[in-house]
Structures are given as C-alpha cells and as structure tokens.
Amino acid sequence: MKILITGAAGFLGSHLCDFLLAEGHEVVGIDNFLTGDPQNIAHLAGNPNFSFIRHDVSNFIFVAGKIDAVMHFASPASPNKNSPYGYPNLPIQTMKAGALGTHNALGVAKANDAIFLLASTSEIYGDPEEHPQKESYYGHVDPTGPRSMYDEAKRFAEALTMSYHRFHGINTKIVRIFNTYGPRMRLDDGRVIPNFIQQALRQEPLTIYGEGLQTRSFCFVEDLIRGIHKLLLSDTHDPVNIGNPTEMTMIELAEKINSMTKNPAGITHIRNMRLGNDPERRKPDITRAKEILNWQPEFTLERGLSNTIPYFKEKMGL
Ligand code: NAD
Ligand code: UDP
C-alpha cells in the first residue's frame, strides 16, 4: 500500500513510518515540525519507499499519485503548560490540526477512496467517571476547560470521521490512544515519563504533582504501533482503545524508575501543576481490541522502560 502519515516527524508518527516501511509499504510523511523533530526521520532519507512533504495540514493537502491509506497523527499531544510544545501553549494550532487538519486528511482519503485512520485519544473521556474506560463511555469533558483545545478538537475529529464514514462511505478507523511512551519522545515534552527518566538520570528527586495517587496505564510504543497496524487492516469502523491496562499511581511509577536507574534521590511532592485539570484515574478497557484485533500489549513496564532509558541517556549526553 501507499500510506500517507500526517505528523510523521513526531514520536508516534516516526515509529509508524518505520513499522510500515518494514512491512513493505510505501510511506509519504507530512509534518510542519510544530512539535516534531526532523531527527526522528533523518534515518529514512534515501529510502526509496519514503518521501516527505513539509506542510501544515491545516491547509489543503496535495499528494501526487494514488494513496491507499491516510493515517492522521498530526497534533500537539503533551498537556504540559511548562513545555513550549505542550498544547496549552499551542491552543489554536491544536484546534486547527484536529478540526481543519482532520477535514483535509479526510479529503485526501475521499479523493483516493482510501482507508482513513484517526489518531484519537483517551482524553476524549476527560476526567472519567467510569473506570476502566470502555469505548461506549461518552466521557466527562469540560468544553471550555484548560484541556479543552485538545479534548474537543479530538472529539470533533471523531465526529467528522464518522460523518465521512456514514455520509461518504469512507472506510474509516478511530484509535483511542492511551498514555504511550518510548524512544523519540522529546526531552522537553513535559509528560511524566520523560520528566522522571531525566530527573532520575541526573540523580535528582522525581517531581510528583500533588499527592501522586493519580493513576495512569502506560503502553510501550512498539505494542501501540502493532495494535494500530492491526486496526488499519480490520473491518471495524467503531473506535478502539489501544493502551496497556496495567494501572499504577505516579508514586509507583516514580519508585520503579528510581529503582531501575539506581537513583538515590527519591521523590519530591510539588504543587499539582494541573489542579482541577488532571484526570484522577485512567485505564483502558481493551476488551474490544482483544476481540476484534486479537491484540494485547506484550511489554511490561520494566521491559518498556529498559528500551527507553538508554535513549534518554544518549540524548542527554550521559
Ligand atoms: P508529537 O508531538 O511527537 O507528534 C505530532 C506531530 O504532528 C509532530 O511531528 C508535529 O510537528 C506534527 N504536527 C502538529 N501539527 C501539525 C500541522 N498542523 N501540520 C503538520 N504537522 C503537524 O506527538 P505524539 O505523541 O507522537 O502524538 C501523535 C498523535 O497521537 C497525536 O495526534 C496525538 O493526539 C495522538 N496521541 C498520542 C498519545 C501519546 O501518548 N503519545 C496519546 C493519545 C493520542
Ligand atoms: N506528573 C507528575 N510529575 C511530572 C509530570 C507529570 O507527577 O513531572 C503527573 C501528572 O500530574 C499526571 C500524570 O503524571 O497525573 C501523567 O501526566 P502526563 O503529562 O504524562 O500525561 P496525561 O496523562 O496527564 O495526559
């Protein structure tokens, strides 16, 4: 297949490029480097099956030749307001990537009669009142809250995707991605795993926001990409959660990273930077992915972190 990937220079987009090229597909990547890094795809230069277009997907997308699938990943993704790459600091770009970008990417799929896959997010469930989160849960989202530029853009993107499916008959897929980590996350991304790994490698105390009893469930990037590939080739048009259901508190995560890096500095509790804006619990119900895709994660947290820590070490020059 010839597959168009928007957000190709990002963390997930670049891993997707590698995976699909290894499967023998031809890949066209698009990115404007808003939050991505050219280094993530530098190794693909010269690969005859890979081509790249520097472009903002909020504007009309033109790709020469027939496209068989469009995978729309372009969007800022970090909730951290202390990072210049966090979506709270890129609110208009985030809404445009989710709304106009999704519209343009769907337009490419329609013009080519191609499969369309939307990278959606667990954030469409907001601060969930149902636990774990099933795809049937409508969510608990504040439409004008501090995360609304991301949550509502993705909710709109899902609705637009279903409209193209129902009205135009496009073969669409929606993946709801839960917290994913791995090599190629930005050092200044601001999400918890990059922060904790770097603090641990510098032998500093890990900064826990608030009490640290809030939970997340972390998926290693290789598991996620394998699941997304299965979804791309599946028959379903319903949203599918992909993530790792092993839930832990931020204190448990910090202790694991400190023990793996032999960091003697422990943890420190700081004011929760996200007060009123930090989901208390998050864990995917992956029954649908198991049943429809025959997929489940294989990497334990320890194995995933062992594959991630050396990347940060090298990037930090240690
Ligand atoms: P990322 O920031 O590393 O990648 C996003 C890429 O999109 C970047 O390379 C950025 O430059 C590009 N981009 C942004 N706006 C663009 C635009 N207007 N035109 C062209 N390119 C643009 O983030 P990521 O973690 O790889 O996330 C990728 C996708 O997966 C996003 O849609 C995100 O919402 C979704 N997602 C990620 C996670 C996660 O845990 N990483 C969880 C849920 C959903
Ligand atoms: N967090 C933390 N210390 C940090 C960064 C994040 O305790 O240095 C917490 C944050 O409050 C949240 C969790 O870690 O409860 C996951 O945050 P992340 O930014 O990774 O993504 P989110 O799941 O909130 O989108």
mmCIF file of C-alpha atoms in Angstrom, residues 87 91 95 123-127 138-156 276-277:
data_model
loop_
_atom_site.group_PDB
_atom_site.id
_atom_site.type_symbol
_atom_site.label_atom_id
_atom_site.label_comp_id
_atom_site.label_asym_id
_atom_site.label_seq_id
_atom_site.Cartn_x
_atom_site.Cartn_y
_atom_site.Cartn_z
ATOM 1 C CA TYR A 87 -0.883 22.033 23.679
ATOM 2 C CA PRO A 91 -4.154 26.120 21.560
ATOM 3 C CA MET A 95 -7.694 23.046 17.377
ATOM 4 C CA GLU A 123 -8.542 12.407 26.612
ATOM 5 C CA ILE A 124 -11.907 12.329 24.849
ATOM 6 C CA TYR A 125 -13.079 10.596 28.062
ATOM 7 C CA GLY A 126 -11.923 13.664 30.071
ATOM 8 C CA ASP A 127 -11.697 13.151 33.836
ATOM 9 C CA TYR A 138 -19.307 9.220 26.444
ATOM 10 C CA GLY A 139 -16.772 10.983 28.660
ATOM 11 C CA HIS A 140 -16.677 13.785 31.201
ATOM 12 C CA VAL A 141 -15.136 16.772 29.445
ATOM 13 C CA ASP A 142 -15.296 20.491 30.200
ATOM 14 C CA PRO A 143 -15.759 22.167 26.785
ATOM 15 C CA THR A 144 -14.100 25.387 27.974
ATOM 16 C CA GLY A 145 -11.599 23.894 30.457
ATOM 17 C CA PRO A 146 -7.787 24.168 30.238
ATOM 18 C CA ARG A 147 -7.527 20.926 28.223
ATOM 19 C CA SER A 148 -10.497 21.743 26.002
ATOM 20 C CA MET A 149 -8.439 22.806 22.968
ATOM 21 C CA TYR A 150 -7.181 19.215 22.718
ATOM 22 C CA ASP A 151 -10.132 17.195 24.037
ATOM 23 C CA GLU A 152 -12.754 18.991 21.999
ATOM 24 C CA ALA A 153 -10.619 19.060 18.842
ATOM 25 C CA LYS A 154 -10.279 15.276 19.078
ATOM 26 C CA ARG A 155 -13.999 14.833 19.826
ATOM 27 C CA PHE A 156 -14.800 16.955 16.758
ATOM 28 C CA GLY A 276 -8.585 20.753 38.524
ATOM 29 C CA ASN A 277 -7.258 19.645 35.192
#
